[in-house]
Amino acid sequence: MTIAPLKIFLQAAFICLLNAITGLVYLYMQFFDSPEWIIVGAAITWQGSNGGPAFVYILFNRTMQRNVFRMLGIKKGPRVGVSSTVQKDMSRAPTSVIPISVR
């Protein structure tokens, strides 16, 4: 197995693992009396299962890493956002609006 399919498999496995852990904690809570620490843990695992995939993608995907670092200003390179062509065209736009009368 080459490195690319392995990375894709690991991404999917970690994201599924986050969801499986959350599901198992909530399944336990449904059938058994749960102390407060399990309830708090369930809330944390739910948040992790919803926010965790973004960190998994950044961890394993070089393109996303590069774009995140550029957005944060950590790496030099073209900034992610509005292209320079659009910025140049916007600088030539009129600064005032002339109302048009409609009859």
Short mmCIF file of C-alpha atoms in Angstrom, two decimals:
data_model
loop_
_atom_site.label_atom_id
_atom_site.label_comp_id
_atom_site.label_asym_id
_atom_site.label_seq_id
_atom_site.Cartn_x
_atom_site.Cartn_y
_atom_site.Cartn_z
CA MET A 1 0.00 0.00 0.00
CA THR A 2 1.43 3.38 -0.97
CA ILE A 3 1.46 6.37 1.34
CA ALA A 4 -1.57 8.23 -0.14
CA PRO A 5 -4.14 5.43 0.32
CA LEU A 6 -2.72 4.77 3.78
CA LYS A 7 -3.22 8.42 4.77
CA ILE A 8 -6.78 8.36 3.43
CA PHE A 9 -7.50 5.16 5.32
CA LEU A 10 -6.08 6.62 8.55
CA GLN A 11 -8.14 9.79 8.15
CA ALA A 12 -11.32 7.76 7.73
CA ALA A 13 -10.41 5.40 10.58
CA PHE A 14 -9.72 8.22 13.06
CA ILE A 15 -12.92 10.07 12.15
CA CYS A 16 -14.94 6.85 12.49
CA LEU A 17 -13.23 6.14 15.80
CA LEU A 18 -14.26 9.56 17.14
CA ASN A 19 -17.88 8.87 16.18
CA ALA A 20 -17.81 5.29 17.50
CA ILE A 21 -16.49 6.34 20.91
CA THR A 22 -19.17 9.01 21.18
CA GLY A 23 -21.88 6.54 20.19
CA LEU A 24 -20.70 3.95 22.69
CA VAL A 25 -20.64 6.47 25.55
CA TYR A 26 -24.17 7.63 24.76
CA LEU A 27 -25.33 4.02 24.37
CA TYR A 28 -23.98 3.22 27.84
CA MET A 29 -25.73 6.30 29.27
CA GLN A 30 -29.04 5.21 27.78
CA PHE A 31 -29.14 1.84 29.56
CA PHE A 32 -27.26 2.45 32.82
CA ASP A 33 -27.33 5.07 35.54
CA SER A 34 -24.37 7.28 34.79
CA PRO A 35 -22.38 9.37 37.22
CA GLU A 36 -21.75 13.01 36.42
CA TRP A 37 -18.21 12.41 35.15
CA ILE A 38 -19.54 10.11 32.42
CA ILE A 39 -22.10 12.72 31.39
CA VAL A 40 -19.37 15.36 31.18
CA GLY A 41 -17.18 12.90 29.28
CA ALA A 42 -20.01 12.24 26.85
CA ALA A 43 -20.37 15.96 26.16
CA ILE A 44 -16.63 16.23 25.54
CA THR A 45 -16.60 13.21 23.20
CA TRP A 46 -19.57 14.67 21.31
CA GLN A 47 -17.67 17.93 20.83
CA GLY A 48 -14.61 15.95 19.77
CA SER A 49 -16.58 13.94 17.23
CA ASN A 50 -17.88 17.16 15.66
CA GLY A 51 -14.70 19.25 15.77
CA GLY A 52 -12.11 16.49 15.59
CA PRO A 53 -12.31 15.76 11.85
CA ALA A 54 -10.91 19.20 11.04
CA PHE A 55 -7.80 18.42 13.09
CA VAL A 56 -7.53 14.96 11.50
CA TYR A 57 -7.63 16.52 8.03
CA ILE A 58 -4.99 19.09 8.98
CA LEU A 59 -2.81 16.40 10.53
CA PHE A 60 -2.82 14.08 7.49
CA ASN A 61 -3.46 16.36 4.48
CA ARG A 62 -0.43 18.37 3.30
CA THR A 63 -2.49 20.68 1.08
CA MET A 64 -4.74 21.63 3.98
CA GLN A 65 -1.71 22.09 6.25
CA ARG A 66 -0.13 24.44 3.74
CA ASN A 67 -3.32 26.50 3.33
CA VAL A 68 -3.93 26.72 7.09
CA PHE A 69 -0.34 27.86 7.70
CA ARG A 70 -0.67 30.47 4.95
CA MET A 71 -3.97 31.74 6.38
CA LEU A 72 -2.33 32.07 9.80
CA GLY A 73 0.69 33.80 8.29
CA ILE A 74 3.11 31.10 9.47
CA LYS A 75 4.34 30.17 5.96
CA LYS A 76 5.15 32.52 3.16
CA GLY A 77 3.41 32.15 -0.14
CA PRO A 78 0.28 33.36 -1.84
CA ARG A 79 -2.37 34.12 0.76
CA VAL A 80 -5.59 32.21 0.64
CA GLY A 81 -8.46 34.55 -0.06
CA VAL A 82 -9.32 37.12 -2.73
CA SER A 83 -7.11 36.83 -5.78
CA SER A 84 -4.91 39.75 -6.82
CA THR A 85 -6.83 40.06 -10.10
CA VAL A 86 -10.06 40.72 -8.25
CA GLN A 87 -8.33 43.22 -5.97
CA LYS A 88 -6.92 45.11 -8.99
CA ASP A 89 -10.34 45.18 -10.66
CA MET A 90 -11.96 46.44 -7.45
CA SER A 91 -9.44 49.28 -7.19
CA ARG A 92 -10.71 50.63 -10.54
CA ALA A 93 -14.33 50.56 -9.41
CA PRO A 94 -16.08 53.91 -9.01
CA THR A 95 -16.05 55.25 -5.48
CA SER A 96 -19.44 56.95 -5.61
CA VAL A 97 -22.82 55.78 -6.76
CA ILE A 98 -24.89 58.03 -9.02
CA PRO A 99 -28.61 57.52 -8.51
CA ILE A 100 -30.64 56.82 -11.63
CA SER A 101 -34.14 58.26 -11.76
CA VAL A 102 -36.82 55.88 -12.91
CA ARG A 103 -39.97 57.30 -14.46
#
